[in-house]
Short mmCIF file of C-alpha atoms and ligand atoms in Angstrom, two decimals:
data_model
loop_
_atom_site.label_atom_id
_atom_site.label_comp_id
_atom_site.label_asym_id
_atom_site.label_seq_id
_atom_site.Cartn_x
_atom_site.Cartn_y
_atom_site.Cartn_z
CA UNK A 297 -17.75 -3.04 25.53
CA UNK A 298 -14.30 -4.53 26.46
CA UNK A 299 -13.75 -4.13 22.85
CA UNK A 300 -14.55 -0.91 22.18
CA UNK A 301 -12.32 0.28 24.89
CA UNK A 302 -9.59 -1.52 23.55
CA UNK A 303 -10.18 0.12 20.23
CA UNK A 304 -10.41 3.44 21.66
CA UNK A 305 -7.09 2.85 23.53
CA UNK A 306 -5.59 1.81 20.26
CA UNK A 307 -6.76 5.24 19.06
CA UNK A 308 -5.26 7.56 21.80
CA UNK A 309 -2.04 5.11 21.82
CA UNK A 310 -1.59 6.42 17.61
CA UNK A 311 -2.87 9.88 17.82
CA UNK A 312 -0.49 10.54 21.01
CA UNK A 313 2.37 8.76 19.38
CA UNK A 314 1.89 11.26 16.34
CA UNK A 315 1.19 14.26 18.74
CA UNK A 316 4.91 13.43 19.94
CA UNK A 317 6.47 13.01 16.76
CA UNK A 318 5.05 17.14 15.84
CA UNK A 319 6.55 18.23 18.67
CA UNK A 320 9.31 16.68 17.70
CA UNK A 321 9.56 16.93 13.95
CA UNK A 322 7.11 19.78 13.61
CA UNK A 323 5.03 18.75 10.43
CA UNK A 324 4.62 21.02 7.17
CA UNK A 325 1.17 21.00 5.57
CA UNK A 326 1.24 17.94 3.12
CA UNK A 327 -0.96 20.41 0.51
CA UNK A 328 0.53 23.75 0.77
CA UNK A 329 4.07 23.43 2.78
CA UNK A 330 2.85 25.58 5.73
CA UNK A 331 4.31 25.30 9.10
CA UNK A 332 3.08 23.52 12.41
CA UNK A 333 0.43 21.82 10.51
CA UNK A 334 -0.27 18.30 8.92
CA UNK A 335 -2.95 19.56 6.52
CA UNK A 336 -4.67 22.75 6.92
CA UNK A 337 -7.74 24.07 6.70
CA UNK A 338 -7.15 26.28 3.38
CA UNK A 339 -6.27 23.00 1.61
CA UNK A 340 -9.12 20.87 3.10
CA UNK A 341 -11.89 23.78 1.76
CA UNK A 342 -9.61 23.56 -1.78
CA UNK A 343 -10.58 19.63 -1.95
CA UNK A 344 -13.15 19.28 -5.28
CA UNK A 345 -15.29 16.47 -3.40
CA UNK A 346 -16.82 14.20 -5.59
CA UNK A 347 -20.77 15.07 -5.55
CA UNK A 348 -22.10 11.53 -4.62
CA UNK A 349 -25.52 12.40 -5.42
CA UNK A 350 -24.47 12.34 -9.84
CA UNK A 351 -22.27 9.30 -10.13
CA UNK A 352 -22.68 5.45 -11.41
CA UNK A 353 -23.77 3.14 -8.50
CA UNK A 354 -21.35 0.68 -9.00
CA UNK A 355 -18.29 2.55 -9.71
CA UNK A 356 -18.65 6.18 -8.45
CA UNK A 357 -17.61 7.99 -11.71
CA UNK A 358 -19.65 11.19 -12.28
CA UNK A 359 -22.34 9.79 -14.48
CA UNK A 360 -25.42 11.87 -15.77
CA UNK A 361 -28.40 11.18 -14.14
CA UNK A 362 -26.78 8.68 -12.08
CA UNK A 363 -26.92 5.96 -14.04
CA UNK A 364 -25.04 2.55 -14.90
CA UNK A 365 -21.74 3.93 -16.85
CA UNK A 366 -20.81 2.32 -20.08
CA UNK A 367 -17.55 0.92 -18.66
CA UNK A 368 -19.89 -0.85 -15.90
CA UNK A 369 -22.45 -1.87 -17.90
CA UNK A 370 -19.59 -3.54 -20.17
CA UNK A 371 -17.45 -5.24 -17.74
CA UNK A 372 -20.19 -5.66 -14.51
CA UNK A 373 -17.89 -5.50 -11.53
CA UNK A 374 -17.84 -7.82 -8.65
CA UNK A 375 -18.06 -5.35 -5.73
CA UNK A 376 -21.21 -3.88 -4.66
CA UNK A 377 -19.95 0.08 -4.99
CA UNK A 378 -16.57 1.85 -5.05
CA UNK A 379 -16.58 5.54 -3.39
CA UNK A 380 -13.87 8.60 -3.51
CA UNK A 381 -13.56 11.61 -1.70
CA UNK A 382 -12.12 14.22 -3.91
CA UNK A 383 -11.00 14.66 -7.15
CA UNK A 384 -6.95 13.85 -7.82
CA UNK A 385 -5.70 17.70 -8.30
CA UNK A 386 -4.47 20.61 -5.99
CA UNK A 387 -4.12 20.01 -2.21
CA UNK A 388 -5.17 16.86 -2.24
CA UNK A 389 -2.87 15.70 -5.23
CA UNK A 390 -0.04 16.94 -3.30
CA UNK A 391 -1.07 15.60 -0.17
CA UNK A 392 -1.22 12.04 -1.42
CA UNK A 393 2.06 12.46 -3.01
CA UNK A 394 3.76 13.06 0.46
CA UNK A 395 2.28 10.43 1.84
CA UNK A 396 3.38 8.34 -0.99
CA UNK A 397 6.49 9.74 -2.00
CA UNK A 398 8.18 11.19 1.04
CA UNK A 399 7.40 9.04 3.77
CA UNK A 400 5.37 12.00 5.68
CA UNK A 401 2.86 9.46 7.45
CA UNK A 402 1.66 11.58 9.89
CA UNK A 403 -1.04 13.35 7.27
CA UNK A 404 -2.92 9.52 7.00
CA UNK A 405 -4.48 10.41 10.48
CA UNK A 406 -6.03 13.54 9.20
CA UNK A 407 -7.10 12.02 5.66
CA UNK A 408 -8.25 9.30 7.26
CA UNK A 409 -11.16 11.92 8.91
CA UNK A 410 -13.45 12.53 5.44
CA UNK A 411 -13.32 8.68 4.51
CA UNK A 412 -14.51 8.31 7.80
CA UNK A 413 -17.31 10.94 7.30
CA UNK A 414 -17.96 9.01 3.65
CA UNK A 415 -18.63 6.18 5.30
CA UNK A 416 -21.00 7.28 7.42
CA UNK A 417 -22.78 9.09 4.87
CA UNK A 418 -22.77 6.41 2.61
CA UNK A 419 -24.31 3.96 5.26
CA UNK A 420 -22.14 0.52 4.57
CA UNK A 421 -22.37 -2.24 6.54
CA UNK A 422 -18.85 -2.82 6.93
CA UNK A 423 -17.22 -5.96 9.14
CA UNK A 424 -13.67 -5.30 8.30
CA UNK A 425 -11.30 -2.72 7.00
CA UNK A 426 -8.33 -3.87 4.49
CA UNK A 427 -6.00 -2.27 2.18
CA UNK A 428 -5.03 -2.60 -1.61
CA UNK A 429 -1.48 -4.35 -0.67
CA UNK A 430 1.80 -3.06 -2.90
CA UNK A 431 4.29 -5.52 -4.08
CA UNK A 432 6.43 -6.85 -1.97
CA UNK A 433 9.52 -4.66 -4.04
CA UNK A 434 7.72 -1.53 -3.25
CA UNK A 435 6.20 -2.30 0.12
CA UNK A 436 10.16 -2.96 0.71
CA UNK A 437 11.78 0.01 -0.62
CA UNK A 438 8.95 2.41 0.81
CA UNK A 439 8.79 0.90 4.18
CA UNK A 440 4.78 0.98 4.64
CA UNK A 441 1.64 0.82 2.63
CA UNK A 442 0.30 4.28 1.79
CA UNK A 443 -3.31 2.63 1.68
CA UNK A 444 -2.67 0.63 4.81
CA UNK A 445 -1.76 3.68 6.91
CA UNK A 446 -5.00 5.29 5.66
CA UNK A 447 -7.58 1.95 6.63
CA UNK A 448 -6.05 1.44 9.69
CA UNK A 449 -6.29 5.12 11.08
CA UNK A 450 -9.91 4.70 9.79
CA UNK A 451 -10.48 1.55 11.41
CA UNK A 452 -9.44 3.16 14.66
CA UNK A 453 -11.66 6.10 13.85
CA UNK A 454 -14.48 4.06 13.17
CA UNK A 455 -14.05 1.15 15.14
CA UNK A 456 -14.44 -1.46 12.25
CA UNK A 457 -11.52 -4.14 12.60
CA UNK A 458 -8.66 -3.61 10.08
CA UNK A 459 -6.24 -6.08 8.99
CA UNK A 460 -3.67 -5.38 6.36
CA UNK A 461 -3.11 -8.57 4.86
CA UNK A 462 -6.81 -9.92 3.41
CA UNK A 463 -5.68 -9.62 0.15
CA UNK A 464 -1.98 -10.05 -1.31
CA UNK A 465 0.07 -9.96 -4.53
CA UNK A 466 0.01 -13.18 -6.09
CA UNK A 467 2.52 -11.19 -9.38
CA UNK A 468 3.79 -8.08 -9.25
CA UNK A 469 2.31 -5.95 -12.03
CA UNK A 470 3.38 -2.89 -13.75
CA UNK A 471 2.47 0.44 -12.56
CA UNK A 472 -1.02 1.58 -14.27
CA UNK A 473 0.01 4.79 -14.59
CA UNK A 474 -0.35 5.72 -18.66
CA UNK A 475 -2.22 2.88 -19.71
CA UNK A 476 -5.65 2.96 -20.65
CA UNK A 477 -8.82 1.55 -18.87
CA UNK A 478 -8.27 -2.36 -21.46
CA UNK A 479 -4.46 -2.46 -20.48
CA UNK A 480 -5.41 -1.19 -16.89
CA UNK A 481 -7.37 -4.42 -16.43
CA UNK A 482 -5.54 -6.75 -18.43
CA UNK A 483 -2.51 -5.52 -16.16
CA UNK A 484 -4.22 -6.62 -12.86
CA UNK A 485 -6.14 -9.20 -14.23
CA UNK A 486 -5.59 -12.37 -11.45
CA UNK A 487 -2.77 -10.80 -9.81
CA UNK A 488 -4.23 -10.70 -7.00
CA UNK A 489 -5.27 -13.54 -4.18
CA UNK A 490 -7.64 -13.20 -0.73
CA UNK A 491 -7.21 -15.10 2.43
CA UNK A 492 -10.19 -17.08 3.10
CA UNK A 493 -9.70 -17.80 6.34
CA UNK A 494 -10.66 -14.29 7.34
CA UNK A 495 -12.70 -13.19 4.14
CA UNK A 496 -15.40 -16.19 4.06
CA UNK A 497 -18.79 -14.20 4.81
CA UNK A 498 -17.60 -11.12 5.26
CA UNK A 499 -18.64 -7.74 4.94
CA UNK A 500 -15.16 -6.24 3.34
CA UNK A 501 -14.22 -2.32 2.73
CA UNK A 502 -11.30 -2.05 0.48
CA UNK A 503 -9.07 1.41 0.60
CA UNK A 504 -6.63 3.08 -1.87
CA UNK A 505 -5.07 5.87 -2.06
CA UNK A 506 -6.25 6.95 -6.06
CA UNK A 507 -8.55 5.08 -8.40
CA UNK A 508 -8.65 5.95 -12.03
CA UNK A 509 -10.66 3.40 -13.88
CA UNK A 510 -11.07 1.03 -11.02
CA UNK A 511 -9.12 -1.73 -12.18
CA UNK A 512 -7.25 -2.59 -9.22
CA UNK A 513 -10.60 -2.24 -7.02
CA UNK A 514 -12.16 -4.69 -9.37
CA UNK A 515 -9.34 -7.04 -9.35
CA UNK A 516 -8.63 -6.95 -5.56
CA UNK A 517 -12.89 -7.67 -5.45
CA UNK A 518 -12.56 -10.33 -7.63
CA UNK A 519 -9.83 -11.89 -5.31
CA UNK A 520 -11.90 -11.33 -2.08
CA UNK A 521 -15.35 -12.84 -3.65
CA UNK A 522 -13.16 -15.86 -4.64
CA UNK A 523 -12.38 -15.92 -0.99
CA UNK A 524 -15.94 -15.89 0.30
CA UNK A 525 -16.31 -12.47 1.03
CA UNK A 526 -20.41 -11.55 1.20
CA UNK A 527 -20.12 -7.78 0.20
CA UNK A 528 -17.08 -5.61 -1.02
CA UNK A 529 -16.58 -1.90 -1.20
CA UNK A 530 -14.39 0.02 -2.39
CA UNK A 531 -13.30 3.71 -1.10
CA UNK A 532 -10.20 5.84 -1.93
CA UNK A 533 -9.51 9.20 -0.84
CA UNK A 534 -9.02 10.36 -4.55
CA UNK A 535 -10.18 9.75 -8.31
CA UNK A 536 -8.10 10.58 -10.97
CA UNK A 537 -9.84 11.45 -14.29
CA UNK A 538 -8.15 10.31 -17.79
CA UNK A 539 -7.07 13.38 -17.72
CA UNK A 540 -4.65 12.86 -14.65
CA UNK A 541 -2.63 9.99 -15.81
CA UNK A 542 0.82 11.30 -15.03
ZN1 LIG B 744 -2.27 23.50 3.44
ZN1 LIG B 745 -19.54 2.64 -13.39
#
């Protein structure tokens, strides 16, 4: 009870911080650019959501008939099911790119809201709420952890504990971006280690921003079941297709 005031608190502390900071700065809409609003309506109703009823168990890729993918069925994954809202284009593209890009943090609140409807859908007995971490360079010259931002707003949403550092960088890696689902996991192959101390028979829910082929899920998993966790998930407010790599 105690707790979930506290958590609640937590919750009102953030959202009226953020409520101050519009009033301040008044926000643009990180989809479209329109005034006085984080993220409007017209963008959230442009969002291509995933359809969670086609997809491949494990992995979430739009599979026909909704069964094991080839990639998954090649290279079994660790974690018990990786989830995305949308697909990576329009609004939501754009969106993710302010958050990442130009420090507009404010918008994590309000995508925080349909990977906290996800969740619920999708039923997942969660204990705690981590983040894919960045490298230390990047986490450094961008100030704050896109993913982060986005797990703890929905830890305060949901009231499933948070903690952003579970899982850290044990190399830095190159960016995925252009390379193809073999080089993808070669790239993040190990470079990755879990605190056991807080992972060890756990229930864990791991968020990012974008997944493409799911490497870095995988990897991070990996990390985590090394550390004892019991379960791992994966969610991320946006899939890119092969398409997308740019
Ligand atoms: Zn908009
Ligand atoms: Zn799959």
């Amino acid at each position: 009870m105690t707790e979930s005031l506290g958590v609640s608190r937590a919750f009102r502390i953030s959202h009226g911080f953020w409520r101050v900071m519009d009033w301040l700065y008044p926000p643009r809409c990180a989809g479209c650019r329109k005034n006085n609003v984080r993220w409007c309506f017209d963008c959230q109703a442009k969002v291509k959501v995933i359809h969670q009823s086609s997809i491949c168990p494990l992995c979430g890729i739009p599979q026909p008939g909704a069964t094991l993918c080839p990639e998954c069925k090649a290279y079994q994954p660790v974690y018990t099911a990786v989830r995305s809202w949308g697909w990576y284009e329009g609004p939501l593209r754009n969106a993710i790119h302010q958050l990442k890009y130009h420090n507009d943090m404010g918008v994590s609140e309000e995508l925080a809201k349909p990977l906290a409807h996800l969740l619920a859908e999708l039923n997942w007995q969660v204990d705690l709420i981590t983040a894919v971490p960045l490298s230390k360079k990047r986490r450094r010259e961008r100030g704050y952890n896109q993913s982060a931002l986005l797990a703890r707003w929905l830890g305060l949403t949901t009231g499933i504990p948070f903690q952003e550092s579970v899982i850290e960088r044990s190399r830095d890696t190159t960016s995925q971006v252009g390379l193809h689902a073999h080089e993808r996991r070669q790239n993040v192959m190990g470079a990755f280690t879990a605190r056991s101390q807080i992972a060890a028979g756990k229930s864990i829910l791991i968020i990012d921003d974008v997944t493409t082929t799911g490497a870095t899920m995988q990897a991070c998993a990996q990390a985590l079941q090394a550390a004892g966790g019991s379960q791992i998930y994966g969610l991320t407010l946006a899939r890119a297709g092969q398409i997308h790599l740019n």
